[in-house]
Amino acid sequence: RRLSDLMVKVDNYPKGIFGSSPLMAAGIKPIPEELSDMVFEDPELEYMDGAEKLAIPAPFVMWMRHVDDDDKGRPMFNTMFCRPQAEGDMKGTNDLNFHIDERMVSDHMNPQYERALNSIRQQMLNRKLKSDGYVFPPKVNPEEEYN
């Protein structure tokens, strides 16, 4: 909710006579201090009646991670099938705390998914490569393993 609220605030921020958003995004025009403060403030969002917890409605999640580059400099990924819901004392991905990072926007665009899936497919079909393209879930909770 905070990210969505912030995106609306930034989108509604006055753009000026020349529509300076692209200039700010390109680093040509500086970001106004007021806008910067708006982005970095930590507001308390009001409780919304009926709001749902962010969850992934799927029987499993493919957690894809960049692990290396091949000999041609292309990114190589692996994947792990994870459970969204907790089972017993083991957490699911819906229970994890994810840290927002600036790469998350570009990492979650279609071309990156295609690169990751193609990399995993290539590893699974080409036995000459070092990896199978997948890993098994750790015995510990994933949050402890990857943070």
mmCIF file with all atom_site columns, N, CA, C and O in Angstrom, residues 44-66:
data_model
loop_
_atom_site.group_PDB
_atom_site.id
_atom_site.type_symbol
_atom_site.label_atom_id
_atom_site.label_alt_id
_atom_site.label_comp_id
_atom_site.label_asym_id
_atom_site.label_entity_id
_atom_site.label_seq_id
_atom_site.pdbx_PDB_ins_code
_atom_site.Cartn_x
_atom_site.Cartn_y
_atom_site.Cartn_z
_atom_site.occupancy
_atom_site.B_iso_or_equiv
_atom_site.pdbx_formal_charge
_atom_site.auth_seq_id
_atom_site.auth_comp_id
_atom_site.auth_asym_id
_atom_site.auth_atom_id
_atom_site.pdbx_PDB_model_num
ATOM 1  N N  . GLU A 1 44 ? 2.521   7.007   8.122   1.00 0.00 ? 44 GLU A N  1
ATOM 2  C CA . GLU A 1 44 ? 1.630   5.999   8.672   1.00 0.00 ? 44 GLU A CA 1
ATOM 3  C C  . GLU A 1 44 ? 0.371   6.017   7.824   1.00 0.00 ? 44 GLU A C  1
ATOM 4  O O  . GLU A 1 44 ? -0.367  6.999   7.827   1.00 0.00 ? 44 GLU A O  1
ATOM 5  N N  . LEU A 1 45 ? 0.152   4.977   7.073   1.00 0.00 ? 45 LEU A N  1
ATOM 6  C CA . LEU A 1 45 ? -1.050  4.911   6.251   1.00 0.00 ? 45 LEU A CA 1
ATOM 7  C C  . LEU A 1 45 ? -2.231  4.510   7.128   1.00 0.00 ? 45 LEU A C  1
ATOM 8  O O  . LEU A 1 45 ? -2.106  3.665   8.011   1.00 0.00 ? 45 LEU A O  1
ATOM 9  N N  . GLU A 1 46 ? -3.368  5.120   6.850   1.00 0.00 ? 46 GLU A N  1
ATOM 10 C CA . GLU A 1 46 ? -4.571  4.796   7.593   1.00 0.00 ? 46 GLU A CA 1
ATOM 11 C C  . GLU A 1 46 ? -4.995  3.365   7.305   1.00 0.00 ? 46 GLU A C  1
ATOM 12 O O  . GLU A 1 46 ? -4.816  2.862   6.199   1.00 0.00 ? 46 GLU A O  1
ATOM 13 N N  . TYR A 1 47 ? -5.549  2.726   8.313   1.00 0.00 ? 47 TYR A N  1
ATOM 14 C CA . TYR A 1 47 ? -6.079  1.381   8.136   1.00 0.00 ? 47 TYR A CA 1
ATOM 15 C C  . TYR A 1 47 ? -7.244  1.440   7.156   1.00 0.00 ? 47 TYR A C  1
ATOM 16 O O  . TYR A 1 47 ? -8.073  2.341   7.228   1.00 0.00 ? 47 TYR A O  1
ATOM 17 N N  . MET A 1 48 ? -7.268  0.520   6.241   1.00 0.00 ? 48 MET A N  1
ATOM 18 C CA . MET A 1 48 ? -8.377  0.459   5.283   1.00 0.00 ? 48 MET A CA 1
ATOM 19 C C  . MET A 1 48 ? -9.226  -0.757  5.614   1.00 0.00 ? 48 MET A C  1
ATOM 20 O O  . MET A 1 48 ? -8.733  -1.889  5.627   1.00 0.00 ? 48 MET A O  1
ATOM 21 N N  . ASP A 1 49 ? -10.476 -0.528  5.893   1.00 0.00 ? 49 ASP A N  1
ATOM 22 C CA . ASP A 1 49 ? -11.388 -1.602  6.222   1.00 0.00 ? 49 ASP A CA 1
ATOM 23 C C  . ASP A 1 49 ? -11.468 -2.573  5.054   1.00 0.00 ? 49 ASP A C  1
ATOM 24 O O  . ASP A 1 49 ? -11.673 -2.171  3.905   1.00 0.00 ? 49 ASP A O  1
ATOM 25 N N  . GLY A 1 50 ? -11.272 -3.838  5.332   1.00 0.00 ? 50 GLY A N  1
ATOM 26 C CA . GLY A 1 50 ? -11.365 -4.859  4.295   1.00 0.00 ? 50 GLY A CA 1
ATOM 27 C C  . GLY A 1 50 ? -10.089 -5.060  3.500   1.00 0.00 ? 50 GLY A C  1
ATOM 28 O O  . GLY A 1 50 ? -10.068 -5.868  2.575   1.00 0.00 ? 50 GLY A O  1
ATOM 29 N N  . ALA A 1 51 ? -9.019  -4.313  3.819   1.00 0.00 ? 51 ALA A N  1
ATOM 30 C CA . ALA A 1 51 ? -7.760  -4.469  3.080   1.00 0.00 ? 51 ALA A CA 1
ATOM 31 C C  . ALA A 1 51 ? -7.193  -5.867  3.327   1.00 0.00 ? 51 ALA A C  1
ATOM 32 O O  . ALA A 1 51 ? -7.217  -6.366  4.445   1.00 0.00 ? 51 ALA A O  1
ATOM 33 N N  . GLU A 1 52 ? -6.693  -6.477  2.275   1.00 0.00 ? 52 GLU A N  1
ATOM 34 C CA . GLU A 1 52 ? -6.137  -7.817  2.376   1.00 0.00 ? 52 GLU A CA 1
ATOM 35 C C  . GLU A 1 52 ? -4.626  -7.757  2.502   1.00 0.00 ? 52 GLU A C  1
ATOM 36 O O  . GLU A 1 52 ? -3.980  -6.865  1.975   1.00 0.00 ? 52 GLU A O  1
ATOM 37 N N  . LYS A 1 53 ? -4.075  -8.725  3.180   1.00 0.00 ? 53 LYS A N  1
ATOM 38 C CA . LYS A 1 53 ? -2.636  -8.881  3.269   1.00 0.00 ? 53 LYS A CA 1
ATOM 39 C C  . LYS A 1 53 ? -2.130  -9.242  1.873   1.00 0.00 ? 53 LYS A C  1
ATOM 40 O O  . LYS A 1 53 ? -2.768  -10.011 1.153   1.00 0.00 ? 53 LYS A O  1
ATOM 41 N N  . LEU A 1 54 ? -0.998  -8.665  1.476   1.00 0.00 ? 54 LEU A N  1
ATOM 42 C CA . LEU A 1 54 ? -0.418  -8.993  0.176   1.00 0.00 ? 54 LEU A CA 1
ATOM 43 C C  . LEU A 1 54 ? -0.025  -10.467 0.192   1.00 0.00 ? 54 LEU A C  1
ATOM 44 O O  . LEU A 1 54 ? 0.729   -10.916 1.046   1.00 0.00 ? 54 LEU A O  1
ATOM 45 N N  . ALA A 1 55 ? -0.564  -11.216 -0.717  1.00 0.00 ? 55 ALA A N  1
ATOM 46 C CA . ALA A 1 55 ? -0.280  -12.648 -0.768  1.00 0.00 ? 55 ALA A CA 1
ATOM 47 C C  . ALA A 1 55 ? -0.241  -13.095 -2.218  1.00 0.00 ? 55 ALA A C  1
ATOM 48 O O  . ALA A 1 55 ? -0.791  -12.447 -3.102  1.00 0.00 ? 55 ALA A O  1
ATOM 49 N N  . ILE A 1 56 ? 0.408   -14.208 -2.430  1.00 0.00 ? 56 ILE A N  1
ATOM 50 C CA . ILE A 1 56 ? 0.522   -14.758 -3.771  1.00 0.00 ? 56 ILE A CA 1
ATOM 51 C C  . ILE A 1 56 ? -0.454  -15.929 -3.861  1.00 0.00 ? 56 ILE A C  1
ATOM 52 O O  . ILE A 1 56 ? -0.256  -16.948 -3.207  1.00 0.00 ? 56 ILE A O  1
ATOM 53 N N  . PRO A 1 57 ? -1.540  -15.778 -4.642  1.00 0.00 ? 57 PRO A N  1
ATOM 54 C CA . PRO A 1 57 ? -2.540  -16.843 -4.724  1.00 0.00 ? 57 PRO A CA 1
ATOM 55 C C  . PRO A 1 57 ? -2.137  -17.931 -5.724  1.00 0.00 ? 57 PRO A C  1
ATOM 56 O O  . PRO A 1 57 ? -2.641  -17.998 -6.829  1.00 0.00 ? 57 PRO A O  1
ATOM 57 N N  . ALA A 1 58 ? -1.174  -18.762 -5.350  1.00 0.00 ? 58 ALA A N  1
ATOM 58 C CA . ALA A 1 58 ? -0.687  -19.803 -6.247  1.00 0.00 ? 58 ALA A CA 1
ATOM 59 C C  . ALA A 1 58 ? -0.246  -21.002 -5.407  1.00 0.00 ? 58 ALA A C  1
ATOM 60 O O  . ALA A 1 58 ? 0.120   -20.848 -4.245  1.00 0.00 ? 58 ALA A O  1
ATOM 61 N N  . PRO A 1 59 ? -0.257  -22.201 -5.995  1.00 0.00 ? 59 PRO A N  1
ATOM 62 C CA . PRO A 1 59 ? 0.186   -23.375 -5.238  1.00 0.00 ? 59 PRO A CA 1
ATOM 63 C C  . PRO A 1 59 ? 1.695   -23.393 -4.997  1.00 0.00 ? 59 PRO A C  1
ATOM 64 O O  . PRO A 1 59 ? 2.175   -24.019 -4.074  1.00 0.00 ? 59 PRO A O  1
ATOM 65 N N  . PHE A 1 60 ? 2.452   -22.698 -5.851  1.00 0.00 ? 60 PHE A N  1
ATOM 66 C CA . PHE A 1 60 ? 3.893   -22.578 -5.658  1.00 0.00 ? 60 PHE A CA 1
ATOM 67 C C  . PHE A 1 60 ? 4.379   -21.304 -6.337  1.00 0.00 ? 60 PHE A C  1
ATOM 68 O O  . PHE A 1 60 ? 3.676   -20.703 -7.152  1.00 0.00 ? 60 PHE A O  1
ATOM 69 N N  . VAL A 1 61 ? 5.572   -20.879 -5.988  1.00 0.00 ? 61 VAL A N  1
ATOM 70 C CA . VAL A 1 61 ? 6.200   -19.704 -6.566  1.00 0.00 ? 61 VAL A CA 1
ATOM 71 C C  . VAL A 1 61 ? 7.559   -20.133 -7.093  1.00 0.00 ? 61 VAL A C  1
ATOM 72 O O  . VAL A 1 61 ? 8.283   -20.875 -6.428  1.00 0.00 ? 61 VAL A O  1
ATOM 73 N N  . MET A 1 62 ? 7.904   -19.691 -8.304  1.00 0.00 ? 62 MET A N  1
ATOM 74 C CA . MET A 1 62 ? 9.252   -19.930 -8.824  1.00 0.00 ? 62 MET A CA 1
ATOM 75 C C  . MET A 1 62 ? 10.112  -18.741 -8.401  1.00 0.00 ? 62 MET A C  1
ATOM 76 O O  . MET A 1 62 ? 9.934   -17.635 -8.888  1.00 0.00 ? 62 MET A O  1
ATOM 77 N N  . TRP A 1 63 ? 11.028  -18.973 -7.479  1.00 0.00 ? 63 TRP A N  1
ATOM 78 C CA . TRP A 1 63 ? 11.932  -17.928 -6.996  1.00 0.00 ? 63 TRP A CA 1
ATOM 79 C C  . TRP A 1 63 ? 13.171  -18.004 -7.877  1.00 0.00 ? 63 TRP A C  1
ATOM 80 O O  . TRP A 1 63 ? 13.961  -18.943 -7.773  1.00 0.00 ? 63 TRP A O  1
ATOM 81 N N  . MET A 1 64 ? 13.353  -17.034 -8.775  1.00 0.00 ? 64 MET A N  1
ATOM 82 C CA . MET A 1 64 ? 14.477  -17.038 -9.718  1.00 0.00 ? 64 MET A CA 1
ATOM 83 C C  . MET A 1 64 ? 15.541  -16.055 -9.244  1.00 0.00 ? 64 MET A C  1
ATOM 84 O O  . MET A 1 64 ? 15.228  -14.933 -8.893  1.00 0.00 ? 64 MET A O  1
ATOM 85 N N  . ARG A 1 65 ? 16.793  -16.528 -9.260  1.00 0.00 ? 65 ARG A N  1
ATOM 86 C CA . ARG A 1 65 ? 17.899  -15.682 -8.806  1.00 0.00 ? 65 ARG A CA 1
ATOM 87 C C  . ARG A 1 65 ? 19.032  -15.685 -9.825  1.00 0.00 ? 65 ARG A C  1
ATOM 88 O O  . ARG A 1 65 ? 19.384  -16.730 -10.359 1.00 0.00 ? 65 ARG A O  1
ATOM 89 N N  . HIS A 1 66 ? 19.610  -14.509 -10.046 1.00 0.00 ? 66 HIS A N  1
ATOM 90 C CA . HIS A 1 66 ? 20.804  -14.400 -10.892 1.00 0.00 ? 66 HIS A CA 1
ATOM 91 C C  . HIS A 1 66 ? 21.964  -14.982 -10.100 1.00 0.00 ? 66 HIS A C  1
ATOM 92 O O  . HIS A 1 66 ? 22.234  -14.562 -8.979  1.00 0.00 ? 66 HIS A O  1
#
